[in-house]
Amino acid sequence: MEKIKKILIGTNNPGKYSEICDLLPKEIEKFSPKKLNIKSPEETGASFEENSFIKASYFSKKTNLICLSDDSGLEIDILNGRPGIYSSRWGGKNKNFNLAIKKVFKALDKKKKNWREEKISARFICALTIFGLKKKPIFSVGKIEGYISNEQRGLKGFGYDPIFIPKGKRKTFGEMDPKKKYKIDHRYKAFKKIRKFL
Ligand code: IMP
């Protein structure tokens, strides 16, 4: 099997970048689009898988490096899966996650007045793609089930971490030590399935 020595982590999201760096073997040299001054492509796909492929192929072709890309997001059942593939876009131009969380609460208020008294099921999904290998691209998907917290809790992590409580836990991802979160989350689950290629 082709041994990967260098990899471009195809994301301009600092939270994801540090999480993926921690998952990868230490001996692989890691590059970021930010350092190479490359902007992210438009996410025109209709699914996490498509968007992950769009990013991995774009970044890899731009740099001639093997690229590992992630597309991920939060699906809330009573919102028919929203924000879903629009998770990042709910934060607006400046990727303001406070704004994204406010939008989630507003959408829930609109859907069900007393949602805070109920268990609102949701999941994080992550689709990974490795592009640029001699063989075909490699794909993997991971999910973690949980609930929406009735208030924002915790300052750790990024994105929707302060409002997501994984099933069987009391703390939100935002309250958990990042190293603990990394070991149970959607990205780790997707990563585990493709670890053998790295
Ligand atoms: P994209 O994959 O870059 O389009 O963005 C995915 C968005 O989903 C992120 O910007 C976050 O808002 C959210 N997201 C994905 N994974 C996580 C996570 O592990 N914690 C919190 N939010 C996440």
Coordinates of C-alpha atoms and ligand atoms in Angstrom, one line a residue:
M1 CA 0.0 0.0 0.0
E2 CA 1.2 3.5 -0.8
K3 CA 2.5 5.1 2.4
I4 CA 1.4 8.7 2.8
K5 CA 4.2 11.1 3.9
K6 CA 2.5 14.4 3.4
I7 CA -1.1 15.4 3.5
L8 CA -3.1 18.5 3.0
I9 CA -6.0 18.8 5.6
G10 CA -8.6 20.3 3.3
T11 CA -10.4 22.7 5.6
N12 CA -10.3 26.4 6.5
N13 CA -12.1 25.8 9.7
P14 CA -9.5 26.0 12.6
G15 CA -11.6 23.8 14.9
K16 CA -11.7 21.0 12.4
Y17 CA -8.1 21.5 11.4
S18 CA -6.8 20.9 14.9
E19 CA -9.1 17.9 15.5
I20 CA -8.0 16.2 12.2
C21 CA -4.3 17.0 13.0
D22 CA -4.7 15.2 16.3
L23 CA -6.2 12.2 14.6
L24 CA -3.4 11.8 12.0
P25 CA -0.2 9.9 12.8
K26 CA 2.5 12.2 14.0
E27 CA 5.0 11.3 11.3
I28 CA 2.8 12.6 8.5
E29 CA 3.7 16.1 7.4
K30 CA 0.6 18.3 7.5
F31 CA -0.4 21.2 5.4
S32 CA -3.3 23.6 5.6
P33 CA -5.0 25.6 2.8
K34 CA -4.6 28.7 4.9
K35 CA -0.8 28.4 5.0
L36 CA -0.8 27.8 1.2
N37 CA -3.1 30.7 0.8
I38 CA -5.9 28.8 -0.9
K39 CA -9.6 29.7 -0.3
S40 CA -12.2 27.0 0.1
P41 CA -14.3 26.1 -3.0
E42 CA -18.0 26.7 -3.1
E43 CA -19.9 23.8 -1.6
T44 CA -22.4 23.1 -4.3
G45 CA -23.1 19.4 -3.4
A46 CA -26.4 18.1 -2.2
S47 CA -24.9 15.9 0.5
F48 CA -22.1 15.8 3.0
E49 CA -20.4 13.1 0.8
E50 CA -20.5 15.3 -2.3
N51 CA -19.2 18.4 -0.5
S52 CA -16.4 16.5 1.1
F53 CA -15.4 15.1 -2.4
I54 CA -15.6 18.6 -3.9
K55 CA -13.2 20.0 -1.3
A56 CA -10.8 17.1 -1.4
S57 CA -10.5 17.0 -5.2
Y58 CA -10.2 20.8 -5.4
F59 CA -7.5 21.2 -2.8
S60 CA -5.6 18.2 -4.1
K61 CA -5.6 19.4 -7.7
K62 CA -4.5 22.9 -6.6
T63 CA -1.5 21.7 -4.6
N64 CA -0.6 18.2 -6.1
L65 CA -0.8 16.9 -2.5
I66 CA -2.9 14.1 -1.2
C67 CA -5.9 15.8 0.5
L68 CA -8.1 14.7 3.4
S69 CA -11.3 16.7 3.5
D70 CA -14.2 16.7 5.9
D71 CA -17.7 17.9 5.4
S72 CA -19.8 17.8 8.4
G73 CA -22.8 19.2 10.2
L74 CA -25.6 18.9 12.6
E75 CA -29.0 17.3 11.7
I76 CA -32.0 18.0 14.0
D77 CA -34.9 15.7 13.5
I78 CA -37.8 18.0 14.2
L79 CA -36.3 20.6 11.9
N80 CA -36.3 17.9 9.1
G81 CA -32.6 17.6 9.3
R82 CA -31.7 21.2 9.3
P83 CA -29.2 22.9 9.4
G84 CA -27.5 19.7 7.9
I85 CA -25.2 20.6 5.0
Y86 CA -25.9 24.3 5.7
S87 CA -24.5 24.1 9.2
S88 CA -21.5 26.3 8.4
R89 CA -23.6 28.7 6.4
W90 CA -26.0 29.3 9.3
G91 CA -23.1 31.2 10.9
G92 CA -23.3 33.8 8.1
K93 CA -20.4 35.3 6.2
N94 CA -18.2 35.5 9.3
K95 CA -19.0 32.0 10.5
N96 CA -20.3 33.3 13.7
F97 CA -21.4 30.3 15.7
N98 CA -23.3 32.3 18.3
L99 CA -25.5 33.4 15.4
A100 CA -25.8 29.9 14.1
I101 CA -26.9 28.6 17.6
K102 CA -29.4 31.5 17.9
K103 CA -30.8 30.5 14.5
V104 CA -31.2 26.9 15.8
F105 CA -33.1 28.1 18.9
K106 CA -35.3 30.4 16.9
A107 CA -36.2 27.6 14.4
L108 CA -37.0 25.3 17.4
D109 CA -39.1 28.0 19.1
K110 CA -41.0 28.3 15.8
K111 CA -41.5 24.6 15.4
K112 CA -42.5 23.7 19.0
K113 CA -43.0 26.2 21.8
N114 CA -42.1 23.8 24.7
W115 CA -39.2 22.1 22.9
R116 CA -36.9 22.9 25.9
E117 CA -38.9 20.4 28.1
E118 CA -38.4 17.6 25.6
K119 CA -35.6 15.5 24.2
I120 CA -34.8 17.0 20.8
S121 CA -32.9 14.2 18.9
A122 CA -30.1 15.2 16.7
R123 CA -26.8 13.9 15.3
F124 CA -23.5 15.1 14.0
I125 CA -22.4 13.6 10.7
C126 CA -19.0 13.7 9.1
A127 CA -18.1 12.6 5.6
L128 CA -14.4 12.2 4.9
T129 CA -12.7 11.9 1.5
I130 CA -9.0 11.2 0.7
F131 CA -8.2 12.4 -2.8
G132 CA -5.0 12.2 -4.8
L133 CA -3.9 8.6 -4.1
K134 CA -2.9 6.5 -7.1
K135 CA -6.1 4.5 -6.7
K136 CA -9.6 5.8 -6.5
P137 CA -10.7 8.3 -3.8
I138 CA -11.5 6.9 -0.4
F139 CA -14.8 7.8 1.4
S140 CA -16.0 7.3 4.9
V141 CA -19.0 8.5 7.0
G142 CA -19.3 8.7 10.8
K143 CA -22.3 9.7 13.0
I144 CA -22.9 10.4 16.6
E145 CA -26.4 10.5 18.0
G146 CA -27.5 12.9 20.7
Y147 CA -29.8 15.7 21.8
I148 CA -30.0 19.5 21.7
S149 CA -29.3 21.1 25.0
N150 CA -32.0 23.6 26.2
E151 CA -29.3 26.2 26.7
Q152 CA -25.7 26.9 25.5
R153 CA -23.2 25.2 27.8
G154 CA -19.4 25.2 27.7
L155 CA -16.8 27.2 26.0
K156 CA -14.6 24.4 24.6
G157 CA -14.7 23.2 21.0
F158 CA -16.3 25.0 18.1
G159 CA -19.5 25.3 16.1
Y160 CA -22.5 23.7 17.6
D161 CA -20.5 22.0 20.4
P162 CA -22.2 24.1 23.2
I163 CA -25.7 22.8 22.3
F164 CA -25.0 19.1 21.5
I165 CA -25.2 16.4 24.2
P166 CA -24.1 13.0 23.0
K167 CA -26.4 10.1 23.9
G168 CA -25.6 8.6 27.3
K169 CA -23.7 11.7 28.5
R170 CA -24.7 14.8 30.5
K171 CA -22.2 17.3 29.3
T172 CA -22.4 19.1 26.0
F173 CA -19.4 18.8 23.6
G174 CA -18.6 22.3 24.6
E175 CA -18.1 21.3 28.2
M176 CA -16.0 18.3 27.4
D177 CA -12.2 18.1 27.3
P178 CA -11.5 18.2 23.5
K179 CA -9.3 15.1 23.8
K180 CA -12.4 13.2 25.2
K181 CA -14.7 14.6 22.5
Y182 CA -12.3 13.7 19.7
K183 CA -12.4 10.0 20.8
I184 CA -16.2 9.6 20.5
D185 CA -17.3 12.0 17.9
H186 CA -18.5 11.7 14.3
R187 CA -15.1 12.6 12.8
Y188 CA -13.3 10.0 14.8
K189 CA -15.9 7.3 13.8
A190 CA -15.4 8.2 10.1
F191 CA -11.6 8.4 10.6
K192 CA -11.4 4.9 12.3
K193 CA -12.7 3.3 9.1
I194 CA -10.0 4.8 6.9
R195 CA -7.1 4.8 9.3
K196 CA -5.5 1.9 7.6
F197 CA -4.8 4.0 4.5
L198 CA -2.8 6.5 6.5
Ligands
IMP1 P1 -18.3 22.5 6.7 O1 -18.2 21.0 6.7 O2 -17.0 23.2 6.6 O3 -19.3 22.9 5.7 O4 -18.9 23.0 8.1 C1 -19.5 22.1 9.0 C2 -20.1 22.9 10.1 O5 -20.8 22.0 10.9 C3 -19.0 23.6 11.0 O6 -18.7 24.8 10.6 C4 -19.8 23.5 12.3 O7 -20.7 24.6 12.4 C5 -20.6 22.2 12.3 N1 -19.8 21.1 12.8 C6 -19.2 20.1 12.2 N2 -18.5 19.3 13.1 C7 -18.7 19.9 14.3 C8 -18.2 19.5 15.6 O8 -17.5 18.5 15.8 N3 -18.6 20.3 16.5 C9 -19.4 21.4 16.4 N4 -19.8 21.8 15.2 C10 -19.5 21.0 14.1

